[in-house]
Coordinates of C-alpha atoms and ligand atoms in Angstrom, one line a residue:
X148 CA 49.5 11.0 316.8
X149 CA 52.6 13.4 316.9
X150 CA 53.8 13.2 320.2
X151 CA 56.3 16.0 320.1
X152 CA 55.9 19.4 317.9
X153 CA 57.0 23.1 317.6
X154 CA 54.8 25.8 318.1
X155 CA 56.4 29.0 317.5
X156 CA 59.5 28.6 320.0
X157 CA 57.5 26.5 322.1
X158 CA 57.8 22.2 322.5
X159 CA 55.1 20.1 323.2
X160 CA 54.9 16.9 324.1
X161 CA 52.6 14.0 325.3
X162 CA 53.0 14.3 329.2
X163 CA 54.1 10.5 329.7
X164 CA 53.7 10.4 333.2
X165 CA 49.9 11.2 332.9
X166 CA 49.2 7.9 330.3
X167 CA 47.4 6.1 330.1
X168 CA 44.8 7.8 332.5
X169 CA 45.0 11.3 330.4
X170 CA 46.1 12.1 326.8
X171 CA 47.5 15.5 327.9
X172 CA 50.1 18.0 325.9
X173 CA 52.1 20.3 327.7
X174 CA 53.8 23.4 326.4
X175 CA 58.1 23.5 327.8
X176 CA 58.8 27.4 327.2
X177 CA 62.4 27.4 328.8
X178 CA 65.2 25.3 328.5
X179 CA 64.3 24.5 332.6
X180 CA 60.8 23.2 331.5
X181 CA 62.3 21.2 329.0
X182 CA 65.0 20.0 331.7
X183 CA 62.4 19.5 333.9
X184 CA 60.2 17.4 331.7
X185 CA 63.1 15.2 330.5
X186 CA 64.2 14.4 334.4
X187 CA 60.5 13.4 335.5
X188 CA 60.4 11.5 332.6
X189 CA 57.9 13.2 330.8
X190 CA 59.0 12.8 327.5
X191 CA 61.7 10.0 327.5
X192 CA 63.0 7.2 325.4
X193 CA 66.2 7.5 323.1
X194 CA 64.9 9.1 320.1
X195 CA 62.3 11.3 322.0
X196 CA 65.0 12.7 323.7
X197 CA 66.9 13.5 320.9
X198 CA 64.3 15.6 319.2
X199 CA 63.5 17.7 322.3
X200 CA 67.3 18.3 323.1
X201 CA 67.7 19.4 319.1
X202 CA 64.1 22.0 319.7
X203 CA 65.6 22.5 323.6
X204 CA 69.0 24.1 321.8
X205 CA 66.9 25.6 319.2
X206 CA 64.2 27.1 321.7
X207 CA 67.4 28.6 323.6
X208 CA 69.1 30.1 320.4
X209 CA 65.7 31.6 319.5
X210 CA 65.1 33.4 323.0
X211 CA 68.0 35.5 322.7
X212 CA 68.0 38.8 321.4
X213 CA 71.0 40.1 319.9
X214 CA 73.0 41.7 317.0
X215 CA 75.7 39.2 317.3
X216 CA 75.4 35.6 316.0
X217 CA 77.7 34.5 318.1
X218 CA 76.0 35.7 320.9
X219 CA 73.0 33.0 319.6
X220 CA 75.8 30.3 319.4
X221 CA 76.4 30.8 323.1
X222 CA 73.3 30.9 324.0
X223 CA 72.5 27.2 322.1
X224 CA 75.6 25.8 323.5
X225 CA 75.0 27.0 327.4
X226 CA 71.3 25.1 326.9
X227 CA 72.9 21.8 325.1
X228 CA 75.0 21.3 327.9
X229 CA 72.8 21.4 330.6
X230 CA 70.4 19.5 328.1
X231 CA 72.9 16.9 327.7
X232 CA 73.3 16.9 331.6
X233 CA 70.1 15.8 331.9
X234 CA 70.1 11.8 331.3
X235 CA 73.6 10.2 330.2
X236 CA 72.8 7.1 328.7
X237 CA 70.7 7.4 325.7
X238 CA 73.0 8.6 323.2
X239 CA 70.4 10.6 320.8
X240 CA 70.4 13.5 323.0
X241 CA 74.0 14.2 322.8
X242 CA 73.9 13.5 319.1
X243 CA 71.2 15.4 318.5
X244 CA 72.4 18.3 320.3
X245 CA 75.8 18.6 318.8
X246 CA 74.6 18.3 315.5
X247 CA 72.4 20.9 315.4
X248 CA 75.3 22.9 317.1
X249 CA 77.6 21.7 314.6
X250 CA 75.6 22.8 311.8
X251 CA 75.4 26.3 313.7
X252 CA 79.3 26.3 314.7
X253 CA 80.5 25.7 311.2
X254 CA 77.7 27.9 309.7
X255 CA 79.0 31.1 307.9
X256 CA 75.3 33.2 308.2
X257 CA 76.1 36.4 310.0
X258 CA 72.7 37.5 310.6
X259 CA 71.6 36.3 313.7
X260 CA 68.2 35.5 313.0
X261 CA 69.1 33.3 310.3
X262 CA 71.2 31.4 312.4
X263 CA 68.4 30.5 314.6
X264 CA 66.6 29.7 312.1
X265 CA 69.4 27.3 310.5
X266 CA 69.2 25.8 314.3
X267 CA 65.6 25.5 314.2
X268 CA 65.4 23.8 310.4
X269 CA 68.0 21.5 311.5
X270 CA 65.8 20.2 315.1
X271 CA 63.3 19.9 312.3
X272 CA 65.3 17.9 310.0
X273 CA 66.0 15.4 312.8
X274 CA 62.7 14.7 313.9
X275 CA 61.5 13.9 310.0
X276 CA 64.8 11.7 309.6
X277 CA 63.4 9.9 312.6
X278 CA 60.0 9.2 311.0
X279 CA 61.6 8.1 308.1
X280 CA 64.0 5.9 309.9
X281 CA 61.1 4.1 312.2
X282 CA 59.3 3.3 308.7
X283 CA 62.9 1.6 307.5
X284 CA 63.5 -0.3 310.7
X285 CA 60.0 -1.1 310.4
X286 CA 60.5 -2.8 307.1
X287 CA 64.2 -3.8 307.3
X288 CA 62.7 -5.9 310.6
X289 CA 59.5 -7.4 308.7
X290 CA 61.1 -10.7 307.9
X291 CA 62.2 -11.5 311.5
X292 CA 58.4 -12.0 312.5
X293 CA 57.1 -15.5 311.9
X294 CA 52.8 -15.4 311.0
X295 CA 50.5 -15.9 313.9
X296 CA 53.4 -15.4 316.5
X297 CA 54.1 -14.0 320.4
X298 CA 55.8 -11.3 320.0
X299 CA 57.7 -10.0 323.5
X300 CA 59.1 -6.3 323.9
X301 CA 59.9 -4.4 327.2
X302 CA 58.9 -1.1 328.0
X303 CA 57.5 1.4 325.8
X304 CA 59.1 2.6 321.7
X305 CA 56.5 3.2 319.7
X306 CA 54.9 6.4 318.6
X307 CA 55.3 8.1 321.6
X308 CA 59.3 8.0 322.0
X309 CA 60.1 8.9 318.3
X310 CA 59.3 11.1 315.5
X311 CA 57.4 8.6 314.1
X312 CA 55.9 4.6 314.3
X313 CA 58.2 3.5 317.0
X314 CA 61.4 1.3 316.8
X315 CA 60.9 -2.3 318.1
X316 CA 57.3 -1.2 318.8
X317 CA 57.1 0.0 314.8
X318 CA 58.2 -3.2 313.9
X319 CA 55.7 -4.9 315.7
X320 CA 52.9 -2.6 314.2
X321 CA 53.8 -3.5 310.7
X322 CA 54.3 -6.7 310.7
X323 CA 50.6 -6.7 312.7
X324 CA 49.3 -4.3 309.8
X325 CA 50.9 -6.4 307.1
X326 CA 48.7 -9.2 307.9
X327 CA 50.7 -11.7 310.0
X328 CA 48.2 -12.1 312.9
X329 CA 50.9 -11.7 316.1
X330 CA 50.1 -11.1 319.3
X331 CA 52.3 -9.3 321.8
X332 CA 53.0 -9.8 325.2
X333 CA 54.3 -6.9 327.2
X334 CA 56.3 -6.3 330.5
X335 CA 55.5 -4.1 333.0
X336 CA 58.7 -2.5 333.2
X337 CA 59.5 -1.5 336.7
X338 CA 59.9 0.7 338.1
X339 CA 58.6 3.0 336.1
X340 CA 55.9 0.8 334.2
X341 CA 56.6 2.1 330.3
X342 CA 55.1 -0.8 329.2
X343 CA 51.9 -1.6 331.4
X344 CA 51.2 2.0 331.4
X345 CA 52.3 3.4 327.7
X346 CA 53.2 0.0 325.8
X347 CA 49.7 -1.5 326.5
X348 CA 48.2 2.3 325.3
X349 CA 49.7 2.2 322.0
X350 CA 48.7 -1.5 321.4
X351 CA 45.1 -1.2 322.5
X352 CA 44.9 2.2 320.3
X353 CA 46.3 0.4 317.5
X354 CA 44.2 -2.9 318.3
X355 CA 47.5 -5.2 318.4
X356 CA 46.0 -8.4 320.7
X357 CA 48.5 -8.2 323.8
X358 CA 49.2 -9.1 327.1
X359 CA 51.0 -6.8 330.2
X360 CA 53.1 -9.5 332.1
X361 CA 55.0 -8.7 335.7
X362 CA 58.9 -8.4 334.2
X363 CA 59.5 -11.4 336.7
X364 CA 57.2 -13.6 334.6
X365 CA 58.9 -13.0 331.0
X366 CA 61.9 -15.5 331.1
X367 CA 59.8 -18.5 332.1
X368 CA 57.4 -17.8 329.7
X369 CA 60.0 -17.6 327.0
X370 CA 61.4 -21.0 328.4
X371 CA 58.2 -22.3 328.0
X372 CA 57.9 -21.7 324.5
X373 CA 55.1 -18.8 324.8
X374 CA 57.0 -16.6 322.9
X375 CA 58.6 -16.6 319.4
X376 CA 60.5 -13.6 319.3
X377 CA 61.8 -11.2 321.4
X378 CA 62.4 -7.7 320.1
X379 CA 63.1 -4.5 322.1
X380 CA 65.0 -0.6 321.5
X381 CA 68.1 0.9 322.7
X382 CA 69.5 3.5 324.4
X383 CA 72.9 3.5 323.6
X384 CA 74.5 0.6 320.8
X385 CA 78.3 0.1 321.2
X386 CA 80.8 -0.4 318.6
X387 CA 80.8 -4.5 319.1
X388 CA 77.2 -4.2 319.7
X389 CA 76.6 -4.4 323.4
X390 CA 73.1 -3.5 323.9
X391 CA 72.3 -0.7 327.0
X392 CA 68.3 -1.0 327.4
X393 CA 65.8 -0.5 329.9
X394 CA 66.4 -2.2 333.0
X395 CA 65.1 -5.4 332.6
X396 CA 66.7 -6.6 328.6
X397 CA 68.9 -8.7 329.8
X398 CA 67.4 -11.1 331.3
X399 CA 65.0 -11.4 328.4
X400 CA 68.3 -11.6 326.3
X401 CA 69.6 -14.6 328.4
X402 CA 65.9 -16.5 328.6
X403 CA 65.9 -16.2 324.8
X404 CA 69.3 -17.7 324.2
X405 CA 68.3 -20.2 326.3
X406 CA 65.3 -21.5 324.4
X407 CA 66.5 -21.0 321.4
X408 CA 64.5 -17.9 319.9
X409 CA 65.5 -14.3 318.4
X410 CA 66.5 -11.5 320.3
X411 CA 66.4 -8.6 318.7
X412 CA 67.6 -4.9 318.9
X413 CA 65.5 -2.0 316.6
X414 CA 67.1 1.4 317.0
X415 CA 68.0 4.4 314.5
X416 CA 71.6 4.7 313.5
X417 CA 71.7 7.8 315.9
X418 CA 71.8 5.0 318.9
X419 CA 74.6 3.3 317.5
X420 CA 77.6 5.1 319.4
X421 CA 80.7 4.1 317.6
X422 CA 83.3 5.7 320.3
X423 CA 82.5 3.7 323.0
X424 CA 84.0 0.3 322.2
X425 CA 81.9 -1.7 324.4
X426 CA 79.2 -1.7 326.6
X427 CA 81.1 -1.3 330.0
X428 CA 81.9 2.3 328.9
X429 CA 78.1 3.2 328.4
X430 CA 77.6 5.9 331.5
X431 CA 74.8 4.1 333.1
X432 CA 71.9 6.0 334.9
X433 CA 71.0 5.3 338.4
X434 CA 67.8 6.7 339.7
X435 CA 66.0 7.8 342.2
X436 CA 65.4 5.0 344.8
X437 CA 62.2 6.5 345.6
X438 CA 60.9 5.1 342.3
X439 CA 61.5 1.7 343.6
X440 CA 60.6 2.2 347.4
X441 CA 56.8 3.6 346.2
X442 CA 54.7 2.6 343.2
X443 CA 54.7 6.0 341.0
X444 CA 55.7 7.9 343.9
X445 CA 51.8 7.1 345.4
X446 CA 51.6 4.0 346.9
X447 CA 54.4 2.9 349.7
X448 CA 56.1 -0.9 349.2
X449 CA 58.9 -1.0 351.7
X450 CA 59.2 0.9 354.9
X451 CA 59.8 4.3 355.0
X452 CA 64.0 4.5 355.0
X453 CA 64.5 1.4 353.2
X454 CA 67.6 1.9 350.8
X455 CA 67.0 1.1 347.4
X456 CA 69.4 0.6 344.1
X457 CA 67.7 2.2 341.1
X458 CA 69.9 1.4 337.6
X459 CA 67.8 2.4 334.9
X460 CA 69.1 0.5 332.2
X461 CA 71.2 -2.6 331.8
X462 CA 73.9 -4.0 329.2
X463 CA 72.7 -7.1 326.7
X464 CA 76.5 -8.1 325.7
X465 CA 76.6 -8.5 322.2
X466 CA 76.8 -12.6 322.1
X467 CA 73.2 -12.4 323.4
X468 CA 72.3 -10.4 320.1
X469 CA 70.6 -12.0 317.1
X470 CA 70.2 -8.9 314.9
X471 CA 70.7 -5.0 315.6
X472 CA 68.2 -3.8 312.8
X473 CA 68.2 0.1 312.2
X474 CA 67.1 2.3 309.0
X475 CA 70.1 1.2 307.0
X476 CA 69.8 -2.6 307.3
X477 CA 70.2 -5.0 309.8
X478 CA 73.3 -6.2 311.4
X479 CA 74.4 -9.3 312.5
X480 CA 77.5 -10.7 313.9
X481 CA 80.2 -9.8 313.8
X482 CA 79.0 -5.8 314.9
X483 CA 81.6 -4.4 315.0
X484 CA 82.3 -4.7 311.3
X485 CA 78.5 -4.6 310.7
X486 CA 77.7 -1.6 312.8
X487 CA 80.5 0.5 311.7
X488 CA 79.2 0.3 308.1
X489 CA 75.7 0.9 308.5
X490 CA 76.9 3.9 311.2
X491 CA 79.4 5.6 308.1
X492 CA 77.3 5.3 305.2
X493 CA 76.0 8.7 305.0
X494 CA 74.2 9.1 301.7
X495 CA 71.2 7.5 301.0
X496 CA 72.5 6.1 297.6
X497 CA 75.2 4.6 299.7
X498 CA 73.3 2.6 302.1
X499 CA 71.9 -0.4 300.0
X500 CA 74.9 -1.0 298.6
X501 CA 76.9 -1.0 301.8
X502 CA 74.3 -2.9 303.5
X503 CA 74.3 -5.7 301.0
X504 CA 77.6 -5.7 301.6
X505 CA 78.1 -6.5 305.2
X506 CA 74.6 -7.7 306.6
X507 CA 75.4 -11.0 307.0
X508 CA 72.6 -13.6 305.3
X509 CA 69.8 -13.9 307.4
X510 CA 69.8 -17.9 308.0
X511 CA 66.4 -18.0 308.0
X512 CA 62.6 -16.4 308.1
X513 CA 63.6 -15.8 312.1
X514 CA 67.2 -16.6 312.2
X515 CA 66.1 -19.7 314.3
X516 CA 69.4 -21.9 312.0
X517 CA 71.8 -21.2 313.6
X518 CA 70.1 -21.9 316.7
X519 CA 69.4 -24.9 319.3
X520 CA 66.6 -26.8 318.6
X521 CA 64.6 -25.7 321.6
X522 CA 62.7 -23.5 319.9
X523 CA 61.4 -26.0 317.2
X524 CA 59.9 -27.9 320.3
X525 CA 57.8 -25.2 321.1
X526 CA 54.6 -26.5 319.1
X527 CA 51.9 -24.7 317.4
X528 CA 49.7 -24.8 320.3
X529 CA 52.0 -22.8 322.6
X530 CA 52.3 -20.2 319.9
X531 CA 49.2 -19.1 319.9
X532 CA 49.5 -18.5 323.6
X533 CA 47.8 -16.3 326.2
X534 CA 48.7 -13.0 324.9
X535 CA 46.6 -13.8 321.4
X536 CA 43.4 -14.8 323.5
X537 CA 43.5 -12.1 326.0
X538 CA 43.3 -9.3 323.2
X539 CA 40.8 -7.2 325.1
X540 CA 42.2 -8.0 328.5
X541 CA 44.1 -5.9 327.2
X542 CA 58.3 34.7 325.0
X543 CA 56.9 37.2 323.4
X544 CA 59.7 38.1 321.6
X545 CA 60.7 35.0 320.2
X546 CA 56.9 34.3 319.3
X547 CA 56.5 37.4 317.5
X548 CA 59.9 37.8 316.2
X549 CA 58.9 34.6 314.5
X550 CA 57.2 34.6 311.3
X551 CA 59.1 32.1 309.1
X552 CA 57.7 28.9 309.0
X553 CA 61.0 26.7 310.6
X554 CA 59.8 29.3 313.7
X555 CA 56.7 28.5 313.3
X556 CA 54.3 25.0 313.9
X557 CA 55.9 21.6 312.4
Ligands
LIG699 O1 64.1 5.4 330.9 P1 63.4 5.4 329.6 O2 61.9 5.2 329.7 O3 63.7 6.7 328.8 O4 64.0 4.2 328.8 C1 63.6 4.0 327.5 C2 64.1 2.7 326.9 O5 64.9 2.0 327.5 C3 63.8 2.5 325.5 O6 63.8 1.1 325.2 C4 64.7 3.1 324.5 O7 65.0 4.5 324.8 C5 64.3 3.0 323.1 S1 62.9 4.1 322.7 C6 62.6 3.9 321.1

C-alpha cells in the first residue's frame, strides 16, 4: 500500500484518523488542506511528514501562474513556512522542505514551468529515497532480532508514516518475513492510540502475531523478561544521539536498561539533526489537552474544565541508547562521532566504507555483551510470551497545465 501519492497537483494520503475502522484516501488541494491534515494528525509520523511538506511546497509552486520564476520561488517558500509551522519537532519536514527549496533557490532554469517541475521531481526524489532507505534500515537492523523473540515498539512507523516499509516497524516486518518467528507486542500509545489503532492494522494486515498493551503495562513486562527487544522511530536524532520520540519512549528506554535488553532507534538519516547538539534543544510539541481530557475527542474521561498537559513526544538521552540504525549503517556509542559520519556521507559509494569505519562492532547477535546479566535470566519460556499466543487477539489550471509526468501520478 502507498499511503501518500501525487495526482496531478493534488496529495493523497491514508486519512489516519479514520484507521483502523476505514481505509479511506483523501485528496489535500491547498497548502491549508495539507496544513489542515498535518495538524489533526491525518497524515503524521517523521518521514510522512517530510514527503507531504516536500508535495505541500511543490503543490504551492505549481498553483501559481506566472511569467516569472521567481514569482514560483515565492510562492514555494510562503507555503514551506507555514508548512514548517505546522509541527516542530519532527525534523523531516523542515528538511524536506528546504531541500526541495534549495534545489529551486540555487536552480538556474528561467522558465517557470520548469522550475516547478524541478520542485516537483525533487518531492518525488525524496519519497523514493525514503523507500529505499526503510528497505536499508530494514536490513542494516536484521541482526539485532534474536529467532522466536518479543519484539516491543510504540506507536505506529510502518508503511503508513513513510515512503515505504516503515522504520522500526520495517524492521520488525523483515526480520518476521525472513523467517525468525517473532512476535510483537504493541502499546497503545496515548493519547492518540498510533499503535492500538494503526500499529495493530499494519501487523494484522501483514499477519505479524502481536499484542496491543496499555503503555502503563510495558515497563513491567519488560522487567519481567516478556520482551527481548525493544525497537522504536524518531522524530528528531541529536548530534550525541538523544532520542525525541513519541510520548511514551522513555520509559520503555529506562525499563529496558534495567533488565538488561536492547533498545533501539530506526530512523532515516533525514531524522538525524546534526545542529542541535543535544536533546534539550529539540523544540518539543505540546498538544491539545483535549486529546487527553476525552478518548479521540468522543468519549469524556475527566470532568469538563479539568486542565490537562499534553507533550507529544519525550527525550530518550543518548546513554539509554543501544543502537541508532538508519539506511547508512548503524551507530553505536559514542554518537556523536558515529552519527556525524553516517549524516555526511553523501554518495552512495561512500557509505559502506565510512560505515565500516565508525560503526562500532556489534558485541553480539543483540548487543546483550555489554550488558547486565538480567536479560540472560529471562528463560525460554518467558520468550515465547503472550504476545506470540495471542496472534489473532490481535485547480484547473495546475491540472491541466500539467502534462509531464513529475506533474502527473507517482
Ligand atoms: O505524533 P506522531 O504520531 O506524528 O508521532 C510519531 C512518532 O513519534 C513516530 O515514532 C516517529 O515519527 C517515527 S515514524 C517512522
Amino acid at each position: 500500500m502507498r499511503a501518500i501519492g501525487w495526482d496531478g497537483g493534488d496529495i493523497v494520503v491514508v486519512d489516519q484518523t479514520l484507521l483502523p475502522a476505514e481505509q479511506t484516501f483523501i485528496r489535500l488541494r491547498s497548502t491549508a488542506e495539507v496544513i489542515e491534515a498535518i495538524g489533526r494528525l491525518r497524515v503524521r509520523g517523521a518521514p510522512a511528514l517530510g514527503i507531504v511538506g516536500a508535495y505541500g511546497v511543490a503543490q504551492a509552486a505549481l498553483a501559481v501562474v506566472t511569467d516569472h520564476p521567481k514569482e514560483v520561488l515565492r510562492a514555494a517558500e510562503e507555503a514551506g513556512e507555514a508548512l514548517k509551522a505546522t509541527r516542530p519537532t519532527a525534523v523531516n519536514l523542515a528538511w524536506a522542505i528546504e531541500r526541495v527549496l534549495g534545489k529551486a533557490r540555487v536552480s538556474r532554469v528561467r522558465n517557470p514551468e520548469k522550475l516547478v517541475d524541478l520542485i516537483i521531481e525533487e518531492a518525488h526524489q525524496i519519497r523514493l529515497e525514503d523507500e529505499e532507505a526503510c528497505a536499508s534500515i530494514a536490513k542494516h537492523a536484521h541482526e539485532l532480532f534474536e529467532p522466536h523473540s518479543v519484539v516491543l515498539t510504540h506507536c505506529n512507523t510502518g508503511s503508513l508514516v513513510t515512503g515505504g516499509i516503515g522504520t522500526a516497524l520495517g524492521a520488525i516486518r523483515y526480520a518476521f518475513e525472513s523467517g525468525l518467528g517473532i512476535a510483537v507486542l504493541v502499546t497503545e500509545t496515548r493519547p492518540l492510540l498510533q499503535g492500538a489503532r494503526l500499529t495493530a492494522w499494519e501487523l494484522e494486515r501483514l499477519k505479524i502475531p502481536h499484542a496491543v498493551v496499555v503503555d502503563a503495562a510495558a515497563p513491567s513486562l519488560i522487567a519481567r523478561g516478556e520482551v527481548q527487544l525493544v525497537i522504536v522511530g524518531a522524530d528528531r536524532i541529536a548530534a550525541n544521539g538523544d532520542v525525541a520520540n513519541k510520548i511514551g519512549t522513555y520509559p520503555l528506554a529506562l525499563a529496558a536498561r534495567e533488565a538488561g535488553i536492547p533498545f533501539v532507534v530506526a530512523a532515516p538519516t533525514s531524522t538525524v539533526d546534526l545542529t542541535v547538539a543535544s536533546g534539550s534543544e529539540i523544540p518539543m510539541e505540546e498538544r491539545d489537552a483535549a486529546e487527553v481530557t476525552l478518548i479521540l475527542g468522543a468519549v469524556r474521561t475527566s470532568p469538563a474544565g479539568t486542565r490537562a498537559l499534553n507533550p507529544a513526544f519525550d527525550i530518550t538521552p543518548a546513554a539509554l541508547v543501544t543502537a541508532i540504525v538508519t539506511e547508512r549503517g548503524t551507530a553505536r556509542a559514542p554518537f556523536k562521532r558515529s552519527l556525524g559520519r553516517l549524516r555526511n556521507v553523501s554518495a552512495p559509494g561512500d557509505v559502506r566504507e565510512s560505515t565500516a569505519q565508525v560503526v562500532s562492532p556489534s558485541p553480539s547477535r543483540n548487543g546483550k555483551a555489554s550488558r547486565s546479566s538480567k536479560a540472560s535470566r529471562s528463560s525460554k519460556a518467558s520468550r515465547s510470551s503472550k504476545a506470540s499466543r495471542s496472534s489473532k487477539a490481535s485547480r484547473s489550471s495546475k491540472a491541466s497545465r500539467s502534462s509531464k509526468s513529475s506533474r502527473s501520478r507517482r
